[in-house]
mmCIF file of C-alpha atoms in Angstrom:
data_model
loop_
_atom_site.group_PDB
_atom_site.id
_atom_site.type_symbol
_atom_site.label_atom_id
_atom_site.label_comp_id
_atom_site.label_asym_id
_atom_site.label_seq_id
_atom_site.Cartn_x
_atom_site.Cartn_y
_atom_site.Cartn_z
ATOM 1 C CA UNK L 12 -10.888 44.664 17.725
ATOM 2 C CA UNK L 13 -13.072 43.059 14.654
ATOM 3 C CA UNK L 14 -14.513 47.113 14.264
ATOM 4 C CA UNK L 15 -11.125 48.454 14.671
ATOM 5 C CA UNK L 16 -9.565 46.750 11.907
ATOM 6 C CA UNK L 17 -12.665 47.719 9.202
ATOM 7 C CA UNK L 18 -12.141 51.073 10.389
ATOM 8 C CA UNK L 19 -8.552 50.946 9.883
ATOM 9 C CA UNK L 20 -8.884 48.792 6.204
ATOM 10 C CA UNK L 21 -11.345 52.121 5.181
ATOM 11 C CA UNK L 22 -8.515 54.512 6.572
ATOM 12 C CA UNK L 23 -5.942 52.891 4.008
ATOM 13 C CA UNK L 24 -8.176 53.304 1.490
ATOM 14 C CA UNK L 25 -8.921 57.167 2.103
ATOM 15 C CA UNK L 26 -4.832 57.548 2.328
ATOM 16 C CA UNK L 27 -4.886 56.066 -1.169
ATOM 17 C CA UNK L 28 -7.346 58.195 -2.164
ATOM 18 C CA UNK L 29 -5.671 61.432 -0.770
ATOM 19 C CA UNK L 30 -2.692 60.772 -2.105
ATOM 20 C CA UNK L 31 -4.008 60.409 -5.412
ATOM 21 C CA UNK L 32 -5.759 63.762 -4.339
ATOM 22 C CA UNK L 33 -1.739 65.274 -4.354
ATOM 23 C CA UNK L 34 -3.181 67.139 -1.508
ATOM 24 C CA UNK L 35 -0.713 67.704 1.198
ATOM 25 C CA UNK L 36 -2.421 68.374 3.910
ATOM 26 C CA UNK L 37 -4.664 65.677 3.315
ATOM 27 C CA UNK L 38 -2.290 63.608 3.251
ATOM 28 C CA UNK L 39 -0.833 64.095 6.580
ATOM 29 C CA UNK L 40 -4.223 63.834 7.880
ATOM 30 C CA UNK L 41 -4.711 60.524 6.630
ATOM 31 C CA UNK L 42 -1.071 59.330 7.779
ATOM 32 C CA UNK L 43 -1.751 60.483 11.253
ATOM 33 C CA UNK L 44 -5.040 58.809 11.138
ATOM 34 C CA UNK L 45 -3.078 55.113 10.235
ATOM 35 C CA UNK L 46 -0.268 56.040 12.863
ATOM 36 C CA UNK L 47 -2.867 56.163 15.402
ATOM 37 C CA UNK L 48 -5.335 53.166 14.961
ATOM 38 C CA UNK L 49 -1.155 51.234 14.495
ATOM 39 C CA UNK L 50 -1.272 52.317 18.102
ATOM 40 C CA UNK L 51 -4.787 51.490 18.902
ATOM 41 C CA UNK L 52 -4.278 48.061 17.667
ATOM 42 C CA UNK L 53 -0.859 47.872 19.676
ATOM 43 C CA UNK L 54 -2.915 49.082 22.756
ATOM 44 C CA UNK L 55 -5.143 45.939 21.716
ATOM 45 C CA UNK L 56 -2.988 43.474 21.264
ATOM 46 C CA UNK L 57 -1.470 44.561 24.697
ATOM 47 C CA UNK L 58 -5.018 44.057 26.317
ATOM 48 C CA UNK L 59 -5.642 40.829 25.065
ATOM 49 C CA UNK L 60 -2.009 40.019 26.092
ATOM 50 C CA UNK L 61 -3.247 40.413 29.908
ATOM 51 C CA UNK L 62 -6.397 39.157 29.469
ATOM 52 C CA UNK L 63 -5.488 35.763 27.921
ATOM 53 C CA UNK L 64 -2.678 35.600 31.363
ATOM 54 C CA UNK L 65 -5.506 34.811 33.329
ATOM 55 C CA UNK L 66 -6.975 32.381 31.020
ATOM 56 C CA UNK L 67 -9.071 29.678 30.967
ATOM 57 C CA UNK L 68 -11.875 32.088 32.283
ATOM 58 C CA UNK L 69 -14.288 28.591 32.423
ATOM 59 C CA UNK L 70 -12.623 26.264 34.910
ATOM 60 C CA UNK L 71 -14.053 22.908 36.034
ATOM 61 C CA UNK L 72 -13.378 19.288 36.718
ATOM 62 C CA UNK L 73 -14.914 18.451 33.286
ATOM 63 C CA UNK L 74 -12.364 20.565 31.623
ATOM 64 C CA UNK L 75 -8.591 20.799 30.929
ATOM 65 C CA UNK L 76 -5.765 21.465 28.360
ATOM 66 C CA UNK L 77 -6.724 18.709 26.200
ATOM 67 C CA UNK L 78 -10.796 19.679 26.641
ATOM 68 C CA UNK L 79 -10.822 23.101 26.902
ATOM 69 C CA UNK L 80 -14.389 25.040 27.306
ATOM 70 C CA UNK L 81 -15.477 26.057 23.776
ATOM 71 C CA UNK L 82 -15.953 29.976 24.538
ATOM 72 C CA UNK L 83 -12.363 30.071 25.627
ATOM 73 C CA UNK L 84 -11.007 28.586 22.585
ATOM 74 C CA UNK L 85 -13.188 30.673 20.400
ATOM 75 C CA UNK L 86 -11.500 33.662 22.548
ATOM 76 C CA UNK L 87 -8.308 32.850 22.192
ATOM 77 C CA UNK L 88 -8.127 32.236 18.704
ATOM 78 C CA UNK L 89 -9.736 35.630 18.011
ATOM 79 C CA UNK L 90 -7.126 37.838 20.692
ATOM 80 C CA UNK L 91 -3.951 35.864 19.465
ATOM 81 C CA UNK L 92 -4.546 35.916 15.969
ATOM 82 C CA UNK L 93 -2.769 39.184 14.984
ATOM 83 C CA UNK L 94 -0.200 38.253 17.909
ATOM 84 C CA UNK L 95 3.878 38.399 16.721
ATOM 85 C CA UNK L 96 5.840 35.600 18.202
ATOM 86 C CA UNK L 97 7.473 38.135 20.297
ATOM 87 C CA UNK L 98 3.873 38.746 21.872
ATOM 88 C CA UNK L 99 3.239 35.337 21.979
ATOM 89 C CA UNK L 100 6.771 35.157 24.312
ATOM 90 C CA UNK L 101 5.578 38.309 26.199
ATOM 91 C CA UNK L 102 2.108 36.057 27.081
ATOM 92 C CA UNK L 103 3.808 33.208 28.524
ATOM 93 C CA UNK L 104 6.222 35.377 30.540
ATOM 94 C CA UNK L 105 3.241 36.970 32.162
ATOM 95 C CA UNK L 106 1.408 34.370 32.798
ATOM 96 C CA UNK L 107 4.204 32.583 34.371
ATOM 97 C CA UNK L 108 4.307 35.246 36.887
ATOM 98 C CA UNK L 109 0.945 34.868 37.516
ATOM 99 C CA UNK L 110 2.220 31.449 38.280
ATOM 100 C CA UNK L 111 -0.085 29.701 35.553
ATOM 101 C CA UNK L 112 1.140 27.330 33.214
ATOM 102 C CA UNK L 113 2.369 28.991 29.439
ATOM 103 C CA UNK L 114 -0.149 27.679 27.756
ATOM 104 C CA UNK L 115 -2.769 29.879 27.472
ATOM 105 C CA UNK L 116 -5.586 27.362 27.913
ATOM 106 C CA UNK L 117 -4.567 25.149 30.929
ATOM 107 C CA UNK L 118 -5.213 25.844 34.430
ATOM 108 C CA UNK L 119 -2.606 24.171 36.002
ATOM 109 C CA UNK L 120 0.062 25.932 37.438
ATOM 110 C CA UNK L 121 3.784 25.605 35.973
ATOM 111 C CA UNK L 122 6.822 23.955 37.377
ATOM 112 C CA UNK L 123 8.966 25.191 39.886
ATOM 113 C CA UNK L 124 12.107 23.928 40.525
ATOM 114 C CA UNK L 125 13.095 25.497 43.254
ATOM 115 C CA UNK L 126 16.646 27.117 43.809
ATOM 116 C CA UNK L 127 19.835 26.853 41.537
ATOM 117 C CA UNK L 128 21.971 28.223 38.519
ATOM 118 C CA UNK L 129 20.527 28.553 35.127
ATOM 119 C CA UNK L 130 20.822 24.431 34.115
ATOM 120 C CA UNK L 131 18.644 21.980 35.723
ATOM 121 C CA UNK L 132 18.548 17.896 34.912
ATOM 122 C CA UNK L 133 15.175 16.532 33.908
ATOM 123 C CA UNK L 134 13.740 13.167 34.466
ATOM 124 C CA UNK L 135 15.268 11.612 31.452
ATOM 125 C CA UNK L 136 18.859 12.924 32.231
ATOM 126 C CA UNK L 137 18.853 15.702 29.731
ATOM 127 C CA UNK L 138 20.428 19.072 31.066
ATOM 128 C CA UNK L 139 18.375 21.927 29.884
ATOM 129 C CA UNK L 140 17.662 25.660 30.985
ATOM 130 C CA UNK L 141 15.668 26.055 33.973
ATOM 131 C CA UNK L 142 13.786 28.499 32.473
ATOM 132 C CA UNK L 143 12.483 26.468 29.281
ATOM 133 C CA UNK L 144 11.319 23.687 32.086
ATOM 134 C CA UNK L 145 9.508 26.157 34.314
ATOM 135 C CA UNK L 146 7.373 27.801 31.229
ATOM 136 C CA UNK L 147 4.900 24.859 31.651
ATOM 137 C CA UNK L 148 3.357 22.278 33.204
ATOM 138 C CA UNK L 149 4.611 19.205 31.238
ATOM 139 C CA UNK L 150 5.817 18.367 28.076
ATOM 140 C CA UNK L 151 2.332 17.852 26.482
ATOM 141 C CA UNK L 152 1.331 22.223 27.279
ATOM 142 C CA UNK L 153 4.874 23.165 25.301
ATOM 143 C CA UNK L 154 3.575 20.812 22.828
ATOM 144 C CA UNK L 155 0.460 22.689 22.670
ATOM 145 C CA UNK L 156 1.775 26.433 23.140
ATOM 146 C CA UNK L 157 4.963 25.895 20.585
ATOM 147 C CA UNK L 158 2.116 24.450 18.156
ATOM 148 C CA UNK L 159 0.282 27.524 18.579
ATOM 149 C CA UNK L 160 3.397 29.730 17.974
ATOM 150 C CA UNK L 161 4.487 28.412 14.530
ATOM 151 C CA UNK L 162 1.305 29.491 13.175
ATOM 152 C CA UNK L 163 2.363 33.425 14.297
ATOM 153 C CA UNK L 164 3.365 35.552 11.923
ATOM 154 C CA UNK L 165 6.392 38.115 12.296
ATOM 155 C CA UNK L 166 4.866 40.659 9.961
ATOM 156 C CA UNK L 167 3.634 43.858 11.127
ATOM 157 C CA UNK L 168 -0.068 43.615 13.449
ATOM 158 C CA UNK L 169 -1.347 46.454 11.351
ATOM 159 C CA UNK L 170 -0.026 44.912 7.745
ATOM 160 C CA UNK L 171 -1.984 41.576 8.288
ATOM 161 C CA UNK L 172 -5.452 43.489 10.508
ATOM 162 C CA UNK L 173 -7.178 43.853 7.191
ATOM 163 C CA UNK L 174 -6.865 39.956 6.160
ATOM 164 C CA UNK L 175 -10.315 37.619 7.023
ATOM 165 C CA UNK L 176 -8.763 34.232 6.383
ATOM 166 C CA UNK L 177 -5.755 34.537 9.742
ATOM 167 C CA UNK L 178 -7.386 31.156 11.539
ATOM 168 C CA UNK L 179 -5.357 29.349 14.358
ATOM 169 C CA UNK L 180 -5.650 26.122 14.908
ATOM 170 C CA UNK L 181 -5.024 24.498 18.395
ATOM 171 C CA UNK L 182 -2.915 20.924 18.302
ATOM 172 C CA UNK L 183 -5.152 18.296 17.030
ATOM 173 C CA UNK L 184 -5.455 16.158 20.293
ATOM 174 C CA UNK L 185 -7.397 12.902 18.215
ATOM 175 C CA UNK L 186 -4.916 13.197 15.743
ATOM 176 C CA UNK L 187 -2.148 12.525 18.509
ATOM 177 C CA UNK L 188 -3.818 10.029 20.917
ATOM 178 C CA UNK L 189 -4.231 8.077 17.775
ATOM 179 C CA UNK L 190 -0.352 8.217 16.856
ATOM 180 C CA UNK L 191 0.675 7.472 20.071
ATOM 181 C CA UNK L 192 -1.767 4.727 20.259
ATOM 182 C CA UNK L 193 -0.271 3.620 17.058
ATOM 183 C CA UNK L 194 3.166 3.687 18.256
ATOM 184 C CA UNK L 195 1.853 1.844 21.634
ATOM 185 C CA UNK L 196 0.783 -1.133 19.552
ATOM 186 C CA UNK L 197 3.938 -1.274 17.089
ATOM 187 C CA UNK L 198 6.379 -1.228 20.606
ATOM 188 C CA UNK L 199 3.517 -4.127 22.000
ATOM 189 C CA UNK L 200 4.411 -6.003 18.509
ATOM 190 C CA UNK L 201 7.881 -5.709 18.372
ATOM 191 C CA UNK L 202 8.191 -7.045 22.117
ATOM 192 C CA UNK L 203 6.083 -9.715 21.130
ATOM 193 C CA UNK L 204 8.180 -10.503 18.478
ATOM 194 C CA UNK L 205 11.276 -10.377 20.846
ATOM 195 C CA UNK L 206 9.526 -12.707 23.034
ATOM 196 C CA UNK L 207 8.719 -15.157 20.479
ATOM 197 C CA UNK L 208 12.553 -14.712 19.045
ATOM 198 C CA UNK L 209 13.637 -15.708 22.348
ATOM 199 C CA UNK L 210 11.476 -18.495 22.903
ATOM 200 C CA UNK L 211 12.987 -19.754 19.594
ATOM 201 C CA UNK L 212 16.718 -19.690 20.724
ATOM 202 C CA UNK L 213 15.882 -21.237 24.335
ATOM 203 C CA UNK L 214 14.499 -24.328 22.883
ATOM 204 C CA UNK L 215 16.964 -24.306 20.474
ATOM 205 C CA UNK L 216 19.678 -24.232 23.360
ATOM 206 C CA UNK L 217 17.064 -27.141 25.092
ATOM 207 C CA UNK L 218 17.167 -29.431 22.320
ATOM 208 C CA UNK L 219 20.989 -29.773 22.322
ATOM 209 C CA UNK L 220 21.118 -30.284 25.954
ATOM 210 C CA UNK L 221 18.525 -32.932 25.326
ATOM 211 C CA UNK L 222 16.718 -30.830 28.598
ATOM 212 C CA UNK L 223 12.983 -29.516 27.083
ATOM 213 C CA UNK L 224 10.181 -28.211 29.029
ATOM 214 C CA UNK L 225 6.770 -29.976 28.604
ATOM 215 C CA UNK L 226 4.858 -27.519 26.384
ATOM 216 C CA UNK L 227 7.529 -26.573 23.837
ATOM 217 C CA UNK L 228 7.715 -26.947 20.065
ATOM 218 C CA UNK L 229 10.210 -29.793 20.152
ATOM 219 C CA UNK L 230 8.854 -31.524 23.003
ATOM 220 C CA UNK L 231 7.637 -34.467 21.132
ATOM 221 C CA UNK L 232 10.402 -35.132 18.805
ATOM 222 C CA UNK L 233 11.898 -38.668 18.676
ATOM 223 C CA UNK L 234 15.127 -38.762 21.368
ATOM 224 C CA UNK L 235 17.868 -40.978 21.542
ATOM 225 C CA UNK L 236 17.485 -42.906 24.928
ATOM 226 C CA UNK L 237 21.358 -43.643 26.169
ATOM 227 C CA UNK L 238 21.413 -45.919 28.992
ATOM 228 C CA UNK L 239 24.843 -46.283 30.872
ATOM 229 C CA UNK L 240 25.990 -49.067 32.609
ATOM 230 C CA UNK L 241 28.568 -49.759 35.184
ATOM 231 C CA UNK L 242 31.626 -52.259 34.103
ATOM 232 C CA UNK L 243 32.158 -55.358 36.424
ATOM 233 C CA UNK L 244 35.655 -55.345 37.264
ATOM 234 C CA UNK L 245 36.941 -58.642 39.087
ATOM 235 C CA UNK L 246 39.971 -59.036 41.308
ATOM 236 C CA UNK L 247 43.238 -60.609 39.455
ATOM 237 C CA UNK L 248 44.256 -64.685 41.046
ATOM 238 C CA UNK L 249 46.616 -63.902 43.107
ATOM 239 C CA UNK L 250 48.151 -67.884 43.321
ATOM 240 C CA UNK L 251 48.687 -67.141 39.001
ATOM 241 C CA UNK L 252 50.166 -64.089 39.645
ATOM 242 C CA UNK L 253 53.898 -63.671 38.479
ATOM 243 C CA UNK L 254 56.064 -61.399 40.025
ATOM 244 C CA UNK L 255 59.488 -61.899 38.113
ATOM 245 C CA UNK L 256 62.416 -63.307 39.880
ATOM 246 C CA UNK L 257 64.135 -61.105 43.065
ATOM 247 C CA UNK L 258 66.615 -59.796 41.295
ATOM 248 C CA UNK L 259 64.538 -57.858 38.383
ATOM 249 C CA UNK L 260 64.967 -54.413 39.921
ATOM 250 C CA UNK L 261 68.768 -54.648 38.857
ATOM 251 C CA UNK L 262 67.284 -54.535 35.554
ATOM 252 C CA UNK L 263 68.309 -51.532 33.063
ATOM 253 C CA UNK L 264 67.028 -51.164 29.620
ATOM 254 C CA UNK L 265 67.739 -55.224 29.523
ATOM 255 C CA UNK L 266 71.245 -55.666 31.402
ATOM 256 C CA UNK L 267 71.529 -57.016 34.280
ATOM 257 C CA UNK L 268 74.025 -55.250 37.004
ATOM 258 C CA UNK L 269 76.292 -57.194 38.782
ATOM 259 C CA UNK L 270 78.008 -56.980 41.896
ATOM 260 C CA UNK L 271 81.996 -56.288 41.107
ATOM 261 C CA UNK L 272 81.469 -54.347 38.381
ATOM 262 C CA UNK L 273 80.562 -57.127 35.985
ATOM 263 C CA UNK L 274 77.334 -57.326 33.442
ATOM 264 C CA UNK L 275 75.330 -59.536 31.797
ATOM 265 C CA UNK L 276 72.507 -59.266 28.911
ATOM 266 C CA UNK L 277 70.184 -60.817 29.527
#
């Protein structure tokens, strides 16, 4: 491909040179010349489209998406480099039907799941298209193949064949252990901080109950010792005791009823 494009970068400059030339027929010569190597490089870019769906050619225990064999990442960056985005689509498509995951440097084989209408529910309850789930084989390979993607350009193969500096770069894997890693240790610190928060409030809640464990904070603060004691209660003398006269429950509000209709105050 690397002789294809000098060849075509001295074509362009013969066309310029014909036309300045105001020769016709040279002219079309020259034009027919660029038309075809636009078709040779089209006829390239198709090849390395199937070659790359049966990437990684260097398989092994030792290597994987994240570790990929040098030679194949030296490969790919050199066959996808003048790739569109559409191509880039057209690569994972095919290698999905080769059953391979879409990214074009894992081995792994891509999700399937199974029968059923165009929506599917993932593992964190989010509905999505079946499709985008079944490109890959997890969430880290669309990381990796939509990284890879952003970096295509939509101009013309044939407009960009003559530049030197077109360099893809593959997701930096360090770069993202470490942030996760990162993030790990903030979410450790802020549940430590929760812990310690609720630590706090349950000795809190102890020391008004007067109730604290052992090894706490507050443990060896001064209490208030409260001792209760039961009340001796004796038995009134019953030979003391005064009853009022018999006729007391004729009593109301201080008048005294009498028989025949008759009352007295008493």
């Amino acid at each position: 491909m690397e002789s294809k494009i000098k060849e075509l970068r001295g074509i362009l400059k013969d066309s310029a040179a014909a036309q300045r030339a105001a020769d016709p027929r040279e002219i079309a010569i020259q034009h027919a010349k660029v038309l075809q190597h636009r078709k040779d490089l089209e006829a390239d870019i198709l090849d390395s489209l199937v070659l790359l769906s049966e990437y990684p050619l260097v398989r092994g225990p030792q290597y994987s998406a994240s570790r990929p064999a040098a030679s194949d990442v030296a490969a790919f960056r050199t066959h996808v480099r003048l790739f569109q985005p559409s191509d880039y689509d057209d690569l994972i498509e095919e290698r999905n039907v080769n059953g391979l995951c879409g990214y074009t440097l894992c081995p792994r084989p891509h999700i399937q799941t199974g029968p059923g209408g165009e929506w599917t529910l993932t593992g964190a309850g989010d509905i999505v298209k079946r499709k985008d789930v079944e490109r890959w084989c997890s969430q880290a390979c669309a990381r990796r193949a939509l990284y890879v993607k952003v970096q295509l350009n939509e101009t013309a193969a044939w407009e960009r064949a003559g530049i030197p500096d077109i360099h893809i770069d593959l997701l930096d894997e360090d770069k993202l252990t470490s942030e996760m890693e990162k993030a790990t240790r903030q979410l450790a610190n802020l549940q430590i901080e929760e812990q310690a928060r609720q630590n706090r409030d349950a000795e809190a809640l102890a020391l008004e109950r007067g109730d604290l464990p052992p090894g706490s904070v507050a443990a060896g603060k001064q209490k208030v010792k409260v001792t209760l004691k039961e009340r001796d209660t004796q038995m009134p003398d019953i030979k003391n005791l005064n009853i009022g006269e018999e006729d007391d429950h004729l009593l109301v509000e201080g008048h005294r009823a009498r028989l025949g209709g008759q009352s007295a105050n008493q």
